[in-house]
Amino acid sequence: MTAPERPRRADARRNVEGIRRAALDVFRASGLTTPLDEVARAAGVSKGTIYHRFGSRRGLIDAIVDELVAERIQGIIAAVGELADPLARFEEYLLRMWLLQYDEPAVNDVLIRALPDSEPLLSLCERAQRFALGLLRDAQRAGVVRNDLTADDLAWLILERGAIVQACAQQTREDYQRRLRFLLDGLRDNH
Amino acid sequence: MTAPERPRRADARRNVEGIRRAALDVFRASGLTTPLDEVARAAGVSKGTIYHRFGSRRGLIDAIVDELVAERIQGIIAAVGELADPLARFEEYLLRMWLLQYDEPAVNDVLIRALPDSEPLLSLCERAQRFALGLLRDAQRAGVVRNDLTADDLAWLILERGAIVQACAQQTREDYQRRLRFLLDGLRDNH
DNA sequence: TAACTTCTTGACCATGGAGTCAACTTACTC
DNA sequence: GAGTAAGTTGACTCCATGGTCAAGAAGTTA
């Protein structure tokens, strides 16, 4: 029922794309709470343009969150899907998620609380959560992961890691990863 | 060489004490970053008085940090000192520190980074760290804690927990504690 | 190229917190 | 019960950030 719209002007199209790319860069580097002025500067436009095109900070984030996060998480799900051993699948999933959180701190802004109702992201999180639940169940059936670990625990373990990465950015990737091992070992079933 | 100072006026003494108490309450409840206006309101004075008496937010924090944190940590050291079994000592120390962090979120503001050069606190942290190092070494000698765990790791595990508590305040104490068990189990030596 | 519409700009407003200070109040001293 | 020094106040400045909008710039069309 909507009238056929005239295509956007060339400069508008150019700017939208430029803002998207700038936002990806800036948000990746400094998180989703970076002032929009910085995004504007990086894109070579004024702040007003961002608001005009995307409505709000939130609108901008919604517009790029997919490219920022979704692909990486889908990549993890795919990679883990290739593995056969239940324990390896379970541990590899967690490990890769945790490392993603280290490598792309913006992921944590997304996971922790910023976007309660971003539709595409929400469904992705649900998918990831279902996937994780499957991994957990298989690993527990195989007797390699402790039985008192719940799906909620799993979600928390990932959220927690986000908080850690944000607050303790100084640790090297090596140390970070080595310490993840402690936790993974604690999740195994070794009576 | 300083001239003998006249004692402070009664209202000043009263206010200093009132501000201290109010700051303890407010900071305990809402963390060290709470606006000073709230402390002022709780103390029944104006913000200016706080600045006049304590110089800055930092000065106020320095003035109460001991009562806010030091006693609790000393209590933990003392309590753990009573125990005999190396594993119990090691785990009880961590567990109590972690629970303290849950029960008193202000502790985390202190630990994480707020006060690089608060003298009494610094020495306390060193004392706690030395104490923890002893626990770790004993536990490792007894073969009950994994050998690749370092003193730095220990410090990090505590800092990390601070970040978690701040970011994920919604979890119940029960869940929080249950999840601590996962990590503790991962620190044991079970080849 | 002129008219028209879309788009962009940057100055502007609002919010909230840190910290300051001149004017006012109050406790102490004699 | 003055007089005076010490103490308190709250309105003020400053700064950072989110978000808005009237005026002007620029692409599009005929």
XYZ file of C-alpha atoms (C1' of nucleotides) in Angstrom:
442
model
C 0.000 0.000 0.000
C 3.007 2.297 0.322
C 3.539 4.668 -2.561
C 6.492 3.772 -4.790
C 9.320 5.767 -3.274
C 11.782 7.777 -5.185
C 15.306 6.405 -4.700
C 17.490 8.168 -2.194
C 19.803 10.863 -3.364
C 23.330 9.790 -4.214
C 25.006 11.665 -1.366
C 22.566 10.135 1.096
C 23.349 6.630 -0.094
C 27.040 7.350 0.096
C 26.734 8.704 3.590
C 24.654 5.853 4.918
C 27.279 3.439 3.742
C 30.112 5.576 5.078
C 28.464 5.819 8.464
C 27.919 2.081 8.586
C 31.562 1.395 7.885
C 32.760 4.038 10.306
C 30.453 2.712 13.001
C 31.770 -0.805 12.484
C 35.341 0.409 12.878
C 34.741 2.670 15.813
C 32.436 0.321 17.674
C 34.784 -2.594 17.154
C 37.638 -0.566 18.549
C 35.925 1.147 21.449
C 32.615 -0.504 22.145
C 29.029 0.421 21.478
C 28.988 3.245 23.976
C 31.464 5.393 22.090
C 30.124 8.930 21.528
C 28.466 9.274 18.160
C 30.571 12.332 17.440
C 33.470 9.986 16.959
C 31.567 7.889 14.505
C 30.547 11.066 12.721
C 34.125 12.274 12.537
C 35.330 8.921 11.270
C 32.635 8.992 8.614
C 33.331 12.583 7.635
C 29.787 13.752 8.322
C 28.132 15.639 11.118
C 26.400 14.047 14.036
C 23.091 15.349 12.801
C 23.354 13.236 9.701
C 23.643 10.084 11.740
C 20.529 10.945 13.679
C 18.720 11.919 10.503
C 19.586 8.629 8.808
C 19.372 6.204 11.686
C 17.060 7.920 14.108
C 19.102 7.240 17.211
C 22.197 5.538 18.488
C 20.074 2.497 18.866
C 18.950 2.601 15.258
C 22.547 2.776 14.139
C 23.505 -0.182 16.263
C 20.583 -2.200 14.997
C 21.709 -1.450 11.476
C 25.185 -2.855 11.957
C 24.871 -5.370 14.725
C 24.400 -8.142 12.274
C 27.623 -7.503 10.476
C 29.352 -6.787 13.764
C 28.390 -9.928 15.601
C 26.026 -12.271 13.893
C 28.486 -13.549 11.336
C 31.066 -14.402 13.951
C 28.650 -16.345 16.086
C 27.297 -18.213 13.117
C 30.884 -19.027 12.217
C 31.431 -20.526 15.626
C 28.306 -22.613 15.429
C 29.350 -23.862 12.030
C 32.893 -24.696 13.085
C 31.780 -26.550 16.170
C 29.210 -28.385 14.116
C 32.037 -30.067 12.249
C 33.417 -31.724 15.366
C 32.365 -35.175 16.473
C 33.505 -35.734 20.042
C 30.957 -34.450 22.578
C 33.534 -33.037 24.957
C 35.473 -31.357 22.186
C 32.280 -29.837 20.820
C 31.242 -28.532 24.183
C 34.615 -27.100 25.110
C 35.348 -25.719 21.700
C 32.095 -23.846 21.656
C 32.739 -22.167 24.962
C 36.348 -21.490 24.161
C 35.566 -19.867 20.850
C 32.799 -17.763 22.291
C 35.064 -16.591 25.056
C 37.853 -15.762 22.663
C 35.444 -13.918 20.402
C 34.527 -11.836 23.392
C 38.181 -11.042 23.937
C 38.861 -10.260 20.313
C 35.759 -8.145 19.758
C 34.794 -6.325 22.894
C 31.799 -4.811 21.136
C 30.224 -8.254 21.277
C 29.951 -7.847 25.001
C 28.104 -4.580 24.799
C 25.616 -6.436 22.713
C 25.349 -9.481 24.924
C 25.352 -7.816 28.276
C 22.280 -5.657 28.093
C 22.364 -2.946 25.500
C 19.688 -4.309 23.189
C 16.708 -5.925 24.863
C 14.670 -6.095 21.712
C 16.843 -6.123 18.648
C 14.921 -8.655 16.598
C 17.605 -10.301 14.457
C 20.044 -10.424 17.309
C 17.541 -11.871 19.712
C 16.756 -14.736 17.435
C 20.431 -15.364 16.899
C 21.046 -15.513 20.629
C 18.211 -17.951 20.987
C 19.663 -20.074 18.244
C 23.072 -20.024 19.899
C 21.508 -20.857 23.220
C 19.582 -23.808 21.774
C 22.741 -24.993 20.105
C 24.656 -24.738 23.364
C 21.929 -26.605 25.160
C 22.305 -29.453 22.691
C 26.049 -29.538 23.244
C 25.572 -29.556 26.973
C 23.048 -32.370 26.912
C 25.182 -34.544 24.684
C 28.254 -33.960 26.788
C 26.382 -34.766 29.965
C 24.891 -37.937 28.437
C 28.387 -38.980 27.460
C 29.425 -38.436 31.063
C 32.149 -35.917 30.266
C 30.556 -32.792 31.719
C 29.269 -32.410 35.256
C 25.560 -32.966 35.663
C 24.818 -30.002 37.876
C 25.624 -27.601 35.068
C 22.477 -26.038 33.628
C 21.710 -24.172 30.457
C 21.363 -21.014 32.511
C 24.796 -21.551 33.943
C 26.154 -21.734 30.452
C 24.561 -18.461 29.465
C 25.905 -16.846 32.609
C 29.387 -18.137 32.026
C 29.374 -16.320 28.735
C 27.848 -13.124 30.062
C 30.324 -13.119 32.907
C 33.195 -13.318 30.522
C 31.900 -10.221 28.812
C 32.056 -8.290 32.030
C 35.563 -9.516 32.645
C 36.834 -8.549 29.249
C 35.399 -5.074 29.586
C 36.827 -4.479 33.010
C 40.171 -6.265 32.815
C 41.424 -5.356 29.391
C 45.079 -5.427 30.346
C 45.590 -9.156 30.409
C 47.294 -10.705 27.425
C 45.435 -13.063 25.203
C 47.695 -15.895 26.330
C 46.946 -15.419 29.994
C 43.285 -14.949 29.264
C 43.152 -18.196 27.374
C 45.199 -20.085 29.922
C 42.800 -19.061 32.653
C 39.835 -20.182 30.591
C 41.302 -23.643 30.875
C 40.817 -23.561 34.642
C 37.149 -22.973 34.233
C 36.703 -25.527 31.478
C 38.351 -28.143 33.641
C 35.961 -27.295 36.406
C 33.029 -28.046 34.153
C 34.135 -31.572 33.379
C 32.737 -34.561 35.131
C 35.600 -35.997 37.142
C 34.254 -37.706 40.190
C 57.234 22.426 63.679
C 53.530 22.909 63.033
C 51.837 25.348 65.319
C 49.606 23.739 67.932
C 46.232 23.738 66.253
C 43.084 24.799 67.890
C 40.595 21.883 68.031
C 37.901 21.793 65.411
C 34.575 23.315 66.174
C 31.885 21.005 67.490
C 29.638 21.243 64.437
C 32.577 20.444 62.195
C 33.447 17.350 64.182
C 29.835 16.258 64.127
C 29.621 16.758 60.384
C 32.816 14.919 59.604
C 31.534 11.945 61.514
C 28.097 12.190 59.935
C 29.595 12.324 56.471
C 31.781 9.321 57.195
C 28.815 7.275 58.308
C 26.645 8.417 55.432
C 29.414 7.659 52.966
C 29.813 4.168 54.381
C 26.098 3.511 53.988
C 25.725 5.017 50.560
C 28.913 3.570 49.140
C 28.117 0.158 50.525
C 24.720 0.265 48.902
C 25.587 1.810 45.554
C 29.314 1.704 45.023
C 32.057 4.267 45.181
C 30.921 6.094 42.074
C 27.669 7.290 43.587
C 27.239 11.064 43.188
C 28.420 12.933 46.244
C 25.114 14.768 46.389
C 23.589 11.574 47.644
C 26.139 11.241 50.371
C 25.527 14.857 51.265
C 21.792 14.326 51.428
C 22.203 11.219 53.541
C 24.456 13.134 55.895
C 22.155 16.130 56.034
C 24.809 18.547 54.846
C 25.533 20.261 51.570
C 27.925 18.950 48.972
C 30.215 21.874 49.606
C 30.828 20.706 53.142
C 32.090 17.369 51.927
C 34.546 19.043 49.617
C 35.565 21.445 52.313
C 36.231 18.646 54.801
C 37.653 15.955 52.575
C 39.042 17.868 49.633
C 37.668 15.602 46.946
C 35.717 12.443 46.336
C 39.008 10.662 46.526
C 39.804 12.150 49.910
C 36.475 10.969 51.233
C 37.039 7.479 49.950
C 40.505 7.346 51.442
C 39.010 8.363 54.754
C 36.560 5.482 54.891
C 38.100 2.767 52.803
C 39.629 1.194 55.811
C 36.402 0.764 57.647
C 34.674 -0.192 54.423
C 36.987 -2.962 53.380
C 40.013 -3.551 55.502
C 38.209 -5.080 58.443
C 36.388 -7.575 56.282
C 39.506 -8.765 54.564
C 41.362 -9.077 57.834
C 38.436 -11.089 59.113
C 38.781 -13.477 56.232
C 42.486 -13.900 56.761
C 41.895 -14.598 60.408
C 39.113 -17.092 59.792
C 41.090 -19.004 57.208
C 44.086 -18.977 59.499
C 42.156 -21.224 61.878
C 41.812 -24.005 59.347
C 44.321 -26.818 59.064
C 43.742 -28.681 55.824
C 45.639 -27.073 52.898
C 42.841 -27.546 50.395
C 40.214 -26.256 52.777
C 42.354 -23.210 53.555
C 42.906 -22.465 49.912
C 39.313 -22.896 48.862
C 37.851 -21.185 51.863
C 39.973 -18.134 51.251
C 38.842 -17.773 47.673
C 35.259 -18.543 48.479
C 35.091 -15.994 51.255
C 36.749 -13.327 49.171
C 34.344 -13.966 46.341
C 31.350 -13.878 48.612
C 32.593 -10.678 50.200
C 32.669 -9.216 46.731
C 29.078 -10.247 46.232
C 27.927 -8.961 49.584
C 29.776 -5.659 49.403
C 29.996 -4.441 45.841
C 31.922 -1.380 46.988
C 34.850 -3.701 47.625
C 35.101 -4.164 43.916
C 35.302 -0.488 43.159
C 38.248 -0.461 45.461
C 39.964 -3.514 44.084
C 39.410 -2.929 40.424
C 41.219 0.315 39.893
C 39.841 3.256 41.775
C 42.702 3.812 44.178
C 46.188 3.371 42.768
C 47.920 4.900 45.751
C 45.846 4.611 48.853
C 48.566 3.744 51.350
C 46.772 1.655 53.995
C 44.770 -0.194 51.414
C 47.777 -0.961 49.302
C 49.608 -2.546 52.176
C 46.537 -4.550 53.069
C 46.249 -5.868 49.540
C 49.874 -6.851 49.638
C 49.342 -8.638 52.904
C 46.345 -10.480 51.498
C 48.287 -11.346 48.405
C 51.203 -12.723 50.407
C 48.794 -14.710 52.510
C 47.147 -16.123 49.407
C 50.504 -16.999 47.971
C 51.259 -19.048 51.071
C 47.954 -20.856 50.776
C 48.616 -21.575 47.151
C 52.094 -22.926 47.742
C 50.978 -25.192 50.569
C 48.085 -26.507 48.558
C 50.292 -27.171 45.588
C 52.904 -28.912 47.744
C 50.169 -31.091 49.148
C 49.215 -31.930 45.580
C 45.642 -30.749 45.894
C 45.798 -27.702 43.628
C 46.999 -27.676 40.040
C 50.597 -26.656 39.563
C 50.112 -24.298 36.653
C 48.196 -21.880 38.823
C 50.256 -18.812 39.659
C 49.939 -16.075 42.228
C 49.019 -13.684 39.442
C 46.248 -15.994 38.388
C 44.900 -15.881 41.889
C 44.855 -12.107 41.945
C 43.138 -12.060 38.582
C 40.513 -14.551 39.645
C 39.549 -12.162 42.399
C 39.617 -9.058 40.228
C 37.553 -10.831 37.615
C 34.932 -11.672 40.130
C 34.646 -8.009 40.940
C 33.837 -7.189 37.366
C 31.260 -9.936 37.279
C 29.499 -8.812 40.389
C 29.287 -5.269 39.123
C 27.947 -6.231 35.735
C 25.700 -9.153 36.575
C 23.998 -8.042 39.748
C 20.801 -9.934 39.060
C 21.940 -13.407 39.961
C 20.918 -14.763 43.309
C 23.506 -15.442 45.951
C 22.751 -19.139 45.679
C 23.433 -19.312 41.957
C 26.474 -17.130 42.342
C 27.906 -19.435 44.962
C 27.018 -22.588 43.072
C 28.888 -21.310 40.063
C 31.922 -20.494 42.138
C 32.122 -24.209 42.811
C 32.743 -24.857 39.113
C 35.769 -22.658 39.149
C 37.118 -23.999 42.419
C 36.877 -27.514 41.063
C 38.830 -26.414 38.033
C 41.657 -25.255 40.246
C 42.155 -28.606 41.926
C 44.805 -31.002 40.873
C 43.018 -33.934 39.360
C 45.343 -35.338 36.792
C 19.929 26.504 -15.895
C 16.189 27.176 -12.827
C 13.120 25.266 -9.737
C 12.342 21.860 -6.480
C 13.161 18.569 -3.164
C 16.189 16.055 -0.362
C 19.952 16.248 2.593
C 23.442 18.089 5.681
C 25.140 21.091 8.933
C 26.635 22.888 13.344
C 24.887 25.710 16.639
C 21.724 24.800 20.153
C 19.131 22.642 24.220
C 18.905 19.354 27.965
C 20.874 16.395 31.475
C 23.828 15.139 35.102
C 27.721 15.106 37.710
C 32.395 17.307 39.594
C 34.158 20.793 41.896
C 34.353 26.131 43.575
C 33.474 30.259 46.237
C 31.371 34.658 48.004
C 27.959 35.378 51.213
C 25.900 33.945 55.116
C 25.709 31.286 59.931
C 27.247 29.516 63.938
C 30.220 28.119 67.652
C 33.744 29.566 70.651
C 36.305 33.255 73.549
C 36.654 36.906 76.797
C 26.470 39.150 74.761
C 29.747 41.088 71.489
C 33.364 40.043 68.301
C 35.757 36.944 65.535
C 37.363 33.021 63.318
C 35.641 28.695 61.635
C 32.192 26.477 59.151
C 28.364 25.883 55.913
C 25.653 26.764 52.066
C 23.702 26.468 47.428
C 24.008 28.708 43.392
C 27.494 28.775 40.024
C 30.947 27.182 36.367
C 32.755 23.576 33.674
C 32.621 19.499 31.015
C 30.812 15.587 28.482
C 27.236 13.477 26.076
C 22.579 12.628 23.831
C 19.661 14.467 20.898
C 17.083 18.487 17.848
C 16.167 21.753 14.174
C 16.074 26.022 11.208
C 18.886 27.560 7.678
C 21.640 26.695 3.973
C 23.872 23.320 0.412
C 23.487 20.123 -3.114
C 21.499 16.418 -6.037
C 17.876 15.847 -9.285
C 14.475 16.929 -12.940
C 12.505 19.204 -16.918
